[in-house]
mmCIF file of C-alpha atoms in Angstrom:
data_model
loop_
_atom_site.group_PDB
_atom_site.id
_atom_site.type_symbol
_atom_site.label_atom_id
_atom_site.label_comp_id
_atom_site.label_asym_id
_atom_site.label_seq_id
_atom_site.Cartn_x
_atom_site.Cartn_y
_atom_site.Cartn_z
ATOM 1 C CA UNK J 179 -9.073 -17.663 -3.708
ATOM 2 C CA UNK J 180 -6.527 -17.317 -0.938
ATOM 3 C CA UNK J 181 -5.036 -13.890 -0.296
ATOM 4 C CA UNK J 182 -1.425 -12.899 0.133
ATOM 5 C CA UNK J 183 0.199 -14.808 2.949
ATOM 6 C CA UNK J 184 3.261 -13.791 4.894
ATOM 7 C CA UNK J 185 5.327 -15.818 7.291
ATOM 8 C CA UNK J 186 6.154 -15.508 10.038
ATOM 9 C CA UNK J 187 3.613 -13.027 11.372
ATOM 10 C CA UNK J 188 5.778 -12.002 14.313
ATOM 11 C CA UNK J 189 9.499 -12.161 14.828
ATOM 12 C CA UNK J 190 11.920 -10.994 17.507
ATOM 13 C CA UNK J 191 15.592 -10.706 16.634
ATOM 14 C CA UNK J 192 18.713 -9.264 18.202
ATOM 15 C CA UNK J 193 20.868 -6.499 16.770
ATOM 16 C CA UNK J 194 23.444 -7.857 14.358
ATOM 17 C CA UNK J 195 21.430 -10.916 13.386
ATOM 18 C CA UNK J 196 19.861 -11.459 10.010
ATOM 19 C CA UNK J 197 16.283 -12.312 9.143
ATOM 20 C CA UNK J 198 14.382 -13.767 6.179
ATOM 21 C CA UNK J 199 10.721 -13.018 5.601
ATOM 22 C CA UNK J 200 8.524 -14.922 3.188
ATOM 23 C CA UNK J 201 5.605 -13.892 0.996
ATOM 24 C CA UNK J 202 3.271 -16.064 -1.057
ATOM 25 C CA UNK J 203 1.303 -14.014 -3.596
ATOM 26 C CA UNK J 204 -2.231 -14.654 -4.730
ATOM 27 C CA UNK J 205 -2.334 -17.558 -7.159
ATOM 28 C CA UNK J 206 -1.655 -16.284 -10.674
ATOM 29 C CA UNK J 207 -0.068 -13.043 -9.537
ATOM 30 C CA UNK J 208 3.437 -12.559 -10.867
ATOM 31 C CA UNK J 209 4.460 -9.257 -9.309
ATOM 32 C CA UNK J 210 5.466 -8.944 -5.663
ATOM 33 C CA UNK J 211 6.356 -5.716 -3.876
ATOM 34 C CA UNK J 212 7.680 -5.178 -0.375
ATOM 35 C CA UNK J 213 7.017 -2.208 1.899
ATOM 36 C CA UNK J 214 8.228 -1.214 5.342
ATOM 37 C CA UNK J 215 5.860 0.528 7.745
ATOM 38 C CA UNK J 216 7.036 2.383 10.839
ATOM 39 C CA UNK J 217 5.251 4.968 13.001
ATOM 40 C CA UNK J 218 7.795 7.625 12.091
ATOM 41 C CA UNK J 219 8.262 7.080 8.350
ATOM 42 C CA UNK J 220 4.930 5.539 7.434
ATOM 43 C CA UNK J 221 4.767 3.138 4.495
ATOM 44 C CA UNK J 222 7.906 3.061 2.379
ATOM 45 C CA UNK J 223 8.608 1.038 -0.748
ATOM 46 C CA UNK J 224 11.460 -1.456 -0.515
ATOM 47 C CA UNK J 225 11.536 -3.340 -3.823
ATOM 48 C CA UNK J 226 9.458 -5.056 -6.445
ATOM 49 C CA UNK J 227 9.945 -8.312 -8.305
ATOM 50 C CA UNK J 228 8.407 -9.617 -11.490
ATOM 51 C CA UNK J 229 9.365 -12.869 -13.196
ATOM 52 C CA UNK J 230 12.208 -13.416 -10.736
ATOM 53 C CA UNK J 231 13.772 -10.046 -11.606
ATOM 54 C CA UNK J 232 13.975 -6.977 -9.424
ATOM 55 C CA UNK J 233 12.195 -4.196 -11.320
ATOM 56 C CA UNK J 234 12.241 -1.350 -8.809
ATOM 57 C CA UNK J 235 14.142 -0.585 -5.662
ATOM 58 C CA UNK J 236 13.431 1.953 -2.967
ATOM 59 C CA UNK J 237 15.903 4.028 -1.029
ATOM 60 C CA UNK J 238 17.088 1.456 1.491
ATOM 61 C CA UNK J 239 20.625 0.303 2.317
ATOM 62 C CA UNK J 240 22.125 -2.796 0.784
ATOM 63 C CA UNK J 241 21.414 -4.739 3.978
ATOM 64 C CA UNK J 242 17.910 -5.128 2.571
ATOM 65 C CA UNK J 243 17.672 -7.623 -0.242
ATOM 66 C CA UNK J 244 15.129 -9.879 -1.795
ATOM 67 C CA UNK J 245 14.451 -12.454 -4.399
ATOM 68 C CA UNK J 246 11.583 -14.077 -6.217
ATOM 69 C CA UNK J 247 11.255 -17.716 -7.128
ATOM 70 C CA UNK J 248 9.829 -19.289 -10.266
ATOM 71 C CA UNK J 249 6.507 -19.890 -8.504
ATOM 72 C CA UNK J 250 6.337 -16.109 -7.764
ATOM 73 C CA UNK J 251 6.891 -16.603 -4.053
ATOM 74 C CA UNK J 252 9.247 -14.002 -2.670
ATOM 75 C CA UNK J 253 11.598 -13.606 0.241
ATOM 76 C CA UNK J 254 13.257 -10.561 1.671
ATOM 77 C CA UNK J 255 16.355 -10.614 3.802
ATOM 78 C CA UNK J 256 17.745 -8.064 6.199
ATOM 79 C CA UNK J 257 21.301 -8.576 7.368
ATOM 80 C CA UNK J 258 23.080 -7.037 10.343
ATOM 81 C CA UNK J 259 19.836 -5.942 11.945
ATOM 82 C CA UNK J 260 19.611 -2.534 13.597
ATOM 83 C CA UNK J 261 17.105 -1.309 16.153
ATOM 84 C CA UNK J 262 15.628 0.976 13.476
ATOM 85 C CA UNK J 263 14.682 -2.038 11.368
ATOM 86 C CA UNK J 264 11.875 -2.786 13.789
ATOM 87 C CA UNK J 265 8.796 -2.398 11.640
ATOM 88 C CA UNK J 266 5.853 -4.025 9.958
ATOM 89 C CA UNK J 267 6.994 -5.512 6.656
ATOM 90 C CA UNK J 268 4.228 -5.752 4.094
ATOM 91 C CA UNK J 269 4.146 -7.736 0.914
ATOM 92 C CA UNK J 270 1.789 -6.915 -1.945
ATOM 93 C CA UNK J 271 1.048 -8.846 -5.107
ATOM 94 C CA UNK J 272 -0.536 -7.936 -8.407
ATOM 95 C CA UNK J 273 -1.234 -9.766 -11.637
ATOM 96 C CA UNK J 274 1.529 -8.124 -13.576
ATOM 97 C CA UNK J 275 3.459 -5.007 -14.279
ATOM 98 C CA UNK J 276 0.572 -3.068 -15.772
ATOM 99 C CA UNK J 277 -2.051 -3.809 -13.174
ATOM 100 C CA UNK J 278 -3.148 -1.102 -10.842
ATOM 101 C CA UNK J 279 -4.490 -2.997 -7.896
ATOM 102 C CA UNK J 280 -2.059 -4.296 -5.348
ATOM 103 C CA UNK J 281 -3.234 -6.818 -2.797
ATOM 104 C CA UNK J 282 -1.468 -6.646 0.536
ATOM 105 C CA UNK J 283 -0.752 -9.363 3.027
ATOM 106 C CA UNK J 284 -1.177 -8.924 6.779
ATOM 107 C CA UNK J 285 2.510 -8.204 7.254
ATOM 108 C CA UNK J 286 5.327 -9.518 9.411
ATOM 109 C CA UNK J 287 5.953 -7.608 12.611
ATOM 110 C CA UNK J 288 9.715 -7.563 13.209
ATOM 111 C CA UNK J 289 11.084 -6.412 16.544
ATOM 112 C CA UNK J 290 14.823 -5.918 16.908
ATOM 113 C CA UNK J 291 16.169 -5.776 20.453
ATOM 114 C CA UNK T 270 6.855 12.528 -7.646
ATOM 115 C CA UNK T 271 3.650 14.498 -7.560
ATOM 116 C CA UNK T 272 2.449 14.963 -3.994
ATOM 117 C CA UNK T 273 -0.948 14.679 -2.370
ATOM 118 C CA UNK T 274 -2.280 16.569 0.644
ATOM 119 C CA UNK T 275 -4.915 15.109 2.937
ATOM 120 C CA UNK T 276 -6.328 16.151 6.306
ATOM 121 C CA UNK T 277 -4.746 14.258 9.188
ATOM 122 C CA UNK T 278 -8.048 13.073 10.598
ATOM 123 C CA UNK T 279 -11.786 13.161 10.086
ATOM 124 C CA UNK T 280 -14.766 11.970 12.034
ATOM 125 C CA UNK T 281 -18.119 10.709 10.850
ATOM 126 C CA UNK T 282 -21.298 9.378 12.360
ATOM 127 C CA UNK T 283 -22.313 5.864 11.488
ATOM 128 C CA UNK T 284 -24.604 5.519 8.464
ATOM 129 C CA UNK T 285 -23.858 9.028 7.241
ATOM 130 C CA UNK T 286 -21.930 9.853 4.064
ATOM 131 C CA UNK T 287 -18.252 10.693 4.348
ATOM 132 C CA UNK T 288 -16.319 12.898 1.954
ATOM 133 C CA UNK T 289 -12.550 12.472 2.194
ATOM 134 C CA UNK T 290 -10.687 15.224 0.310
ATOM 135 C CA UNK T 291 -7.326 15.042 -1.413
ATOM 136 C CA UNK T 292 -5.401 17.879 -3.043
ATOM 137 C CA UNK T 293 -2.924 17.130 -5.803
ATOM 138 C CA UNK T 294 -2.216 20.466 -7.442
ATOM 139 C CA UNK T 295 0.927 19.211 -9.235
ATOM 140 C CA UNK T 296 -0.781 16.236 -10.866
ATOM 141 C CA UNK T 297 0.270 15.532 -14.432
ATOM 142 C CA UNK T 298 -1.903 14.385 -17.260
ATOM 143 C CA UNK T 299 -0.513 10.873 -16.967
ATOM 144 C CA UNK T 300 -1.217 10.375 -13.254
ATOM 145 C CA UNK T 301 -3.979 8.126 -12.036
ATOM 146 C CA UNK T 302 -5.554 8.908 -8.651
ATOM 147 C CA UNK T 303 -5.669 5.878 -6.382
ATOM 148 C CA UNK T 304 -7.166 5.355 -2.975
ATOM 149 C CA UNK T 305 -6.150 2.672 -0.525
ATOM 150 C CA UNK T 306 -7.178 2.232 3.062
ATOM 151 C CA UNK T 307 -5.591 0.459 5.981
ATOM 152 C CA UNK T 308 -7.793 -0.981 8.680
ATOM 153 C CA UNK T 309 -6.278 -1.495 12.126
ATOM 154 C CA UNK T 310 -3.780 -4.350 12.250
ATOM 155 C CA UNK T 311 -4.140 -5.096 8.536
ATOM 156 C CA UNK T 312 -2.263 -4.378 5.333
ATOM 157 C CA UNK T 313 -3.537 -1.660 2.998
ATOM 158 C CA UNK T 314 -6.539 -2.463 0.844
ATOM 159 C CA UNK T 315 -7.310 -1.096 -2.620
ATOM 160 C CA UNK T 316 -10.428 1.066 -2.683
ATOM 161 C CA UNK T 317 -10.770 2.763 -6.065
ATOM 162 C CA UNK T 318 -8.874 4.636 -8.760
ATOM 163 C CA UNK T 319 -9.653 7.034 -11.597
ATOM 164 C CA UNK T 320 -8.129 9.330 -14.202
ATOM 165 C CA UNK T 321 -10.578 12.054 -15.220
ATOM 166 C CA UNK T 322 -14.150 10.878 -14.836
ATOM 167 C CA UNK T 323 -15.951 10.096 -11.611
ATOM 168 C CA UNK T 324 -15.814 6.429 -10.708
ATOM 169 C CA UNK T 325 -18.050 4.165 -8.665
ATOM 170 C CA UNK T 326 -17.568 0.676 -7.281
ATOM 171 C CA UNK T 327 -19.078 -1.416 -4.541
ATOM 172 C CA UNK T 328 -16.904 0.191 -1.895
ATOM 173 C CA UNK T 329 -16.943 3.886 -2.730
ATOM 174 C CA UNK T 330 -17.187 6.672 -5.277
ATOM 175 C CA UNK T 331 -14.382 8.878 -6.502
ATOM 176 C CA UNK T 332 -15.208 12.416 -7.565
ATOM 177 C CA UNK T 333 -12.442 14.120 -9.556
ATOM 178 C CA UNK T 334 -12.397 17.893 -10.050
ATOM 179 C CA UNK T 335 -12.528 19.143 -13.602
ATOM 180 C CA UNK T 336 -8.971 20.508 -13.379
ATOM 181 C CA UNK T 337 -7.872 17.277 -11.636
ATOM 182 C CA UNK T 338 -6.113 19.231 -8.921
ATOM 183 C CA UNK T 339 -8.285 17.660 -6.254
ATOM 184 C CA UNK T 340 -10.464 14.630 -5.687
ATOM 185 C CA UNK T 341 -12.869 13.323 -3.084
ATOM 186 C CA UNK T 342 -13.439 9.782 -1.928
ATOM 187 C CA UNK T 343 -17.061 9.282 -0.974
ATOM 188 C CA UNK T 344 -18.259 6.568 1.358
ATOM 189 C CA UNK T 345 -22.023 6.655 0.964
ATOM 190 C CA UNK T 346 -22.926 5.208 4.366
ATOM 191 C CA UNK T 347 -20.108 4.945 6.847
ATOM 192 C CA UNK T 348 -20.027 1.881 9.041
ATOM 193 C CA UNK T 349 -17.820 1.117 12.023
ATOM 194 C CA UNK T 350 -15.810 -1.170 9.754
ATOM 195 C CA UNK T 351 -14.849 1.830 7.612
ATOM 196 C CA UNK T 352 -12.710 3.249 10.413
ATOM 197 C CA UNK T 353 -9.244 3.228 8.847
ATOM 198 C CA UNK T 354 -6.441 5.355 7.465
ATOM 199 C CA UNK T 355 -7.258 6.404 3.906
ATOM 200 C CA UNK T 356 -4.428 7.112 1.487
ATOM 201 C CA UNK T 357 -4.704 9.146 -1.700
ATOM 202 C CA UNK T 358 -1.898 8.202 -4.100
ATOM 203 C CA UNK T 359 -0.866 9.309 -7.575
ATOM 204 C CA UNK T 360 0.456 6.714 -9.969
ATOM 205 C CA UNK T 361 1.882 7.203 -13.426
ATOM 206 C CA UNK T 362 -0.331 5.849 -16.176
ATOM 207 C CA UNK T 363 1.057 2.949 -18.178
ATOM 208 C CA UNK T 364 4.399 3.132 -16.480
ATOM 209 C CA UNK T 365 4.416 -0.426 -15.378
ATOM 210 C CA UNK T 366 3.786 -1.442 -11.849
ATOM 211 C CA UNK T 367 5.312 1.643 -10.279
ATOM 212 C CA UNK T 368 5.496 1.477 -6.519
ATOM 213 C CA UNK T 369 2.837 3.064 -4.400
ATOM 214 C CA UNK T 370 4.101 6.197 -2.645
ATOM 215 C CA UNK T 371 2.086 6.529 0.553
ATOM 216 C CA UNK T 372 1.672 9.830 2.378
ATOM 217 C CA UNK T 373 0.379 10.181 5.920
ATOM 218 C CA UNK T 374 -3.229 9.615 4.899
ATOM 219 C CA UNK T 375 -6.431 10.591 6.688
ATOM 220 C CA UNK T 376 -7.450 8.714 9.805
ATOM 221 C CA UNK T 377 -11.218 8.270 9.679
ATOM 222 C CA UNK T 378 -13.074 7.664 12.918
ATOM 223 C CA UNK T 379 -16.671 6.462 12.767
ATOM 224 C CA UNK T 380 -18.909 7.129 15.731
ATOM 225 C CA UNK T 381 -21.794 4.810 16.529
#
């Protein structure tokens, strides 16, 4: 079956703009998590959604938000972009809350200029 | 959160076994040991996980010390495609889908 897909794969934005990234989990998976990866900070957890509800949130400012739809697809939004938001944003899905394997997508590379 | 310590980098010759160590001296009885790897230009990929006993799957083996304060991921025959950053992660057992807390990992280079 198809893996986790993320769109767009690459994005260039200007400081102050906002951006929306999309993630389609593996069919049947109900949990979606988002991570940010930068050279300096490595992989950091942003938030996790299950059944359209946010279940966990990492230590990121309120400019970072997300949501999950009834079909388990998820979006994350970053408002008022800063140069430091340039990163690879990774989405991961798993069957449910008590499953140990997370399946990652290829990521969206966001560049803020 | 319990922390893990891994070497920054390791090197292996192709078709030889690779032993990737991980120290987790503050592990609790309810922590599972997980390994993920990230190949260049890809998202992380699940490799294996275990609690107390050694585990094997098609990708690798996980050897867990008797006191659980350390573990070793074993790739039986390294190939060029195994060149990646390997992350050792502790996750609470039965705590729901707790987020993965990634450290710096070990960058494995495989030499032909």
